[in-house]
């Protein structure tokens, strides 16, 4: 499943990319400042990179959404043909993640993340 999520090569994953992903999360989740409700992951980049380099770990940030305070951003390490990637996922974390609004948020996050990552490849 993680292999089909939007991803970037681990060696290209940095604070700028993470800030972009957090911004996309906020937009898709319908919240103003996700980092106001939890620790700001952009200040813990070395810890995040360390966690992701262990292929058995993932990073999760409970930023909340306009649906529930339990919505999360996940960063998953994924090995692909060209090397280690960091994959990004949005978990609505509702009682019913199949509800239309939760599905739309997750799809919006994935679509915008793919589009953002494509701009990084062309630059």
PDB file of C-alpha atoms in Angstrom:
ATOM      1  CA  UNK A   1       0.000   0.000   0.000  1.00  0.00           C
ATOM      2  CA  UNK A   2       2.722   2.516   0.926  1.00  0.00           C
ATOM      3  CA  UNK A   3       4.367   1.966  -2.461  1.00  0.00           C
ATOM      4  CA  UNK A   4       1.469   3.733  -4.223  1.00  0.00           C
ATOM      5  CA  UNK A   5       1.476   6.792  -1.943  1.00  0.00           C
ATOM      6  CA  UNK A   6       3.075  10.067  -3.061  1.00  0.00           C
ATOM      7  CA  UNK A   7       6.785   9.857  -2.267  1.00  0.00           C
ATOM      8  CA  UNK A   8      10.184  11.448  -2.723  1.00  0.00           C
ATOM      9  CA  UNK A   9      13.659   9.967  -2.579  1.00  0.00           C
ATOM     10  CA  UNK A  10      14.943   9.977   0.996  1.00  0.00           C
ATOM     11  CA  UNK A  11      18.100  11.853  -0.023  1.00  0.00           C
ATOM     12  CA  UNK A  12      15.937  14.694  -1.426  1.00  0.00           C
ATOM     13  CA  UNK A  13      13.668  14.898   1.635  1.00  0.00           C
ATOM     14  CA  UNK A  14      14.545  17.999   3.654  1.00  0.00           C
ATOM     15  CA  UNK A  15      12.961  20.727   5.805  1.00  0.00           C
ATOM     16  CA  UNK A  16      11.718  22.619   2.741  1.00  0.00           C
ATOM     17  CA  UNK A  17       9.929  19.545   1.410  1.00  0.00           C
ATOM     18  CA  UNK A  18       8.471  18.759   4.828  1.00  0.00           C
ATOM     19  CA  UNK A  19       7.223  22.346   5.189  1.00  0.00           C
ATOM     20  CA  UNK A  20       5.533  22.034   1.793  1.00  0.00           C
ATOM     21  CA  UNK A  21       3.875  18.756   2.799  1.00  0.00           C
ATOM     22  CA  UNK A  22       2.688  20.215   6.121  1.00  0.00           C
ATOM     23  CA  UNK A  23       1.200  23.144   4.174  1.00  0.00           C
ATOM     24  CA  UNK A  24      -0.608  20.764   1.829  1.00  0.00           C
ATOM     25  CA  UNK A  25      -1.886  18.823   4.841  1.00  0.00           C
ATOM     26  CA  UNK A  26      -3.255  22.030   6.403  1.00  0.00           C
ATOM     27  CA  UNK A  27      -4.996  22.997   3.171  1.00  0.00           C
ATOM     28  CA  UNK A  28      -6.508  19.549   2.583  1.00  0.00           C
ATOM     29  CA  UNK A  29      -7.489  19.153   6.249  1.00  0.00           C
ATOM     30  CA  UNK A  30      -9.146  22.555   6.378  1.00  0.00           C
ATOM     31  CA  UNK A  31      -7.061  23.875   9.268  1.00  0.00           C
ATOM     32  CA  UNK A  32      -5.048  27.052   9.628  1.00  0.00           C
ATOM     33  CA  UNK A  33      -1.872  26.001  11.454  1.00  0.00           C
ATOM     34  CA  UNK A  34      -1.394  22.286  12.098  1.00  0.00           C
ATOM     35  CA  UNK A  35       1.816  22.867  14.050  1.00  0.00           C
ATOM     36  CA  UNK A  36      -0.062  24.975  16.613  1.00  0.00           C
ATOM     37  CA  UNK A  37      -1.730  21.852  18.021  1.00  0.00           C
ATOM     38  CA  UNK A  38       1.330  19.606  18.242  1.00  0.00           C
ATOM     39  CA  UNK A  39       5.099  19.728  18.052  1.00  0.00           C
ATOM     40  CA  UNK A  40       6.362  21.313  14.854  1.00  0.00           C
ATOM     41  CA  UNK A  41       8.083  18.475  12.977  1.00  0.00           C
ATOM     42  CA  UNK A  42      10.166  20.902  10.950  1.00  0.00           C
ATOM     43  CA  UNK A  43      12.271  21.595  14.052  1.00  0.00           C
ATOM     44  CA  UNK A  44      12.950  17.889  14.588  1.00  0.00           C
ATOM     45  CA  UNK A  45      14.216  17.031  11.112  1.00  0.00           C
ATOM     46  CA  UNK A  46      17.250  15.059  12.297  1.00  0.00           C
ATOM     47  CA  UNK A  47      15.018  12.873  14.503  1.00  0.00           C
ATOM     48  CA  UNK A  48      12.586  12.329  11.631  1.00  0.00           C
ATOM     49  CA  UNK A  49      15.397  11.307   9.271  1.00  0.00           C
ATOM     50  CA  UNK A  50      16.778   8.928  11.884  1.00  0.00           C
ATOM     51  CA  UNK A  51      13.350   7.299  12.408  1.00  0.00           C
ATOM     52  CA  UNK A  52      12.755   6.915   8.672  1.00  0.00           C
ATOM     53  CA  UNK A  53      16.192   5.420   8.051  1.00  0.00           C
ATOM     54  CA  UNK A  54      15.060   2.481  10.183  1.00  0.00           C
ATOM     55  CA  UNK A  55      12.766   0.803   7.685  1.00  0.00           C
ATOM     56  CA  UNK A  56      10.534  -0.562  10.457  1.00  0.00           C
ATOM     57  CA  UNK A  57       9.460   2.877  11.695  1.00  0.00           C
ATOM     58  CA  UNK A  58       7.138   5.555  10.415  1.00  0.00           C
ATOM     59  CA  UNK A  59       6.504   9.047  11.715  1.00  0.00           C
ATOM     60  CA  UNK A  60       3.049  10.295  12.575  1.00  0.00           C
ATOM     61  CA  UNK A  61       1.847  13.742  13.499  1.00  0.00           C
ATOM     62  CA  UNK A  62      -1.628  14.216  14.957  1.00  0.00           C
ATOM     63  CA  UNK A  63      -2.429  17.595  13.446  1.00  0.00           C
ATOM     64  CA  UNK A  64      -6.200  17.214  13.365  1.00  0.00           C
ATOM     65  CA  UNK A  65      -8.571  18.379  10.669  1.00  0.00           C
ATOM     66  CA  UNK A  66     -11.842  20.216  10.308  1.00  0.00           C
ATOM     67  CA  UNK A  67     -13.519  16.821  10.910  1.00  0.00           C
ATOM     68  CA  UNK A  68     -11.637  15.547  13.972  1.00  0.00           C
ATOM     69  CA  UNK A  69      -8.634  16.397  16.144  1.00  0.00           C
ATOM     70  CA  UNK A  70      -7.371  12.851  15.563  1.00  0.00           C
ATOM     71  CA  UNK A  71      -6.449  13.237  11.876  1.00  0.00           C
ATOM     72  CA  UNK A  72      -2.784  12.496  11.152  1.00  0.00           C
ATOM     73  CA  UNK A  73       0.024  13.018   8.709  1.00  0.00           C
ATOM     74  CA  UNK A  74       2.116   9.882   8.195  1.00  0.00           C
ATOM     75  CA  UNK A  75       5.637   9.650   6.786  1.00  0.00           C
ATOM     76  CA  UNK A  76       6.542   6.102   5.726  1.00  0.00           C
ATOM     77  CA  UNK A  77       9.926   4.752   4.603  1.00  0.00           C
ATOM     78  CA  UNK A  78       9.460   2.817   1.360  1.00  0.00           C
ATOM     79  CA  UNK A  79      12.093   0.960  -0.643  1.00  0.00           C
ATOM     80  CA  UNK A  80      11.610   1.300  -4.407  1.00  0.00           C
ATOM     81  CA  UNK A  81      13.790   0.392  -7.369  1.00  0.00           C
ATOM     82  CA  UNK A  82      15.670   3.670  -7.267  1.00  0.00           C
ATOM     83  CA  UNK A  83      16.273   3.614  -3.508  1.00  0.00           C
ATOM     84  CA  UNK A  84      14.711   4.595  -0.219  1.00  0.00           C
ATOM     85  CA  UNK A  85      11.730   6.953  -0.453  1.00  0.00           C
ATOM     86  CA  UNK A  86       9.632   8.876   2.051  1.00  0.00           C
ATOM     87  CA  UNK A  87       5.926   8.358   1.356  1.00  0.00           C
ATOM     88  CA  UNK A  88       3.217  10.714   2.610  1.00  0.00           C
ATOM     89  CA  UNK A  89      -0.276   9.828   3.768  1.00  0.00           C
ATOM     90  CA  UNK A  90      -3.263  11.564   5.336  1.00  0.00           C
ATOM     91  CA  UNK A  91      -5.302   9.565   7.858  1.00  0.00           C
ATOM     92  CA  UNK A  92      -8.711  11.125   8.578  1.00  0.00           C
ATOM     93  CA  UNK A  93      -8.894   8.875  11.663  1.00  0.00           C
ATOM     94  CA  UNK A  94     -12.653   9.158  12.001  1.00  0.00           C
ATOM     95  CA  UNK A  95     -15.173   6.591  13.181  1.00  0.00           C
ATOM     96  CA  UNK A  96     -15.895   5.987   9.486  1.00  0.00           C
ATOM     97  CA  UNK A  97     -13.016   6.896   7.186  1.00  0.00           C
ATOM     98  CA  UNK A  98     -15.248   5.999   4.231  1.00  0.00           C
ATOM     99  CA  UNK A  99     -17.512   8.994   4.855  1.00  0.00           C
ATOM    100  CA  UNK A 100     -17.450  11.270   1.790  1.00  0.00           C
ATOM    101  CA  UNK A 101     -15.769  14.235   3.496  1.00  0.00           C
ATOM    102  CA  UNK A 102     -12.937  12.088   4.909  1.00  0.00           C
ATOM    103  CA  UNK A 103     -12.405  10.375   1.540  1.00  0.00           C
ATOM    104  CA  UNK A 104     -12.355  13.743  -0.230  1.00  0.00           C
ATOM    105  CA  UNK A 105      -9.764  15.136   2.210  1.00  0.00           C
ATOM    106  CA  UNK A 106      -7.469  12.146   1.757  1.00  0.00           C
ATOM    107  CA  UNK A 107      -7.798  12.234  -2.039  1.00  0.00           C
ATOM    108  CA  UNK A 108      -7.180  15.995  -2.065  1.00  0.00           C
ATOM    109  CA  UNK A 109      -4.051  15.551   0.065  1.00  0.00           C
ATOM    110  CA  UNK A 110      -2.673  12.840  -2.229  1.00  0.00           C
ATOM    111  CA  UNK A 111      -3.460  14.788  -5.405  1.00  0.00           C
ATOM    112  CA  UNK A 112      -1.870  18.009  -4.147  1.00  0.00           C
ATOM    113  CA  UNK A 113       1.134  16.124  -2.770  1.00  0.00           C
ATOM    114  CA  UNK A 114       1.776  14.378  -6.104  1.00  0.00           C
ATOM    115  CA  UNK A 115       1.499  17.753  -7.877  1.00  0.00           C
ATOM    116  CA  UNK A 116       3.910  19.424  -5.413  1.00  0.00           C
ATOM    117  CA  UNK A 117       6.457  16.606  -5.654  1.00  0.00           C
ATOM    118  CA  UNK A 118       6.302  16.788  -9.463  1.00  0.00           C
ATOM    119  CA  UNK A 119       7.381  20.456  -9.293  1.00  0.00           C
ATOM    120  CA  UNK A 120      10.435  19.422  -7.259  1.00  0.00           C
ATOM    121  CA  UNK A 121      11.500  16.914  -9.893  1.00  0.00           C
ATOM    122  CA  UNK A 122      11.303  19.449 -12.722  1.00  0.00           C
ATOM    123  CA  UNK A 123      13.207  22.167 -10.824  1.00  0.00           C
TER     124      UNK A 123
END
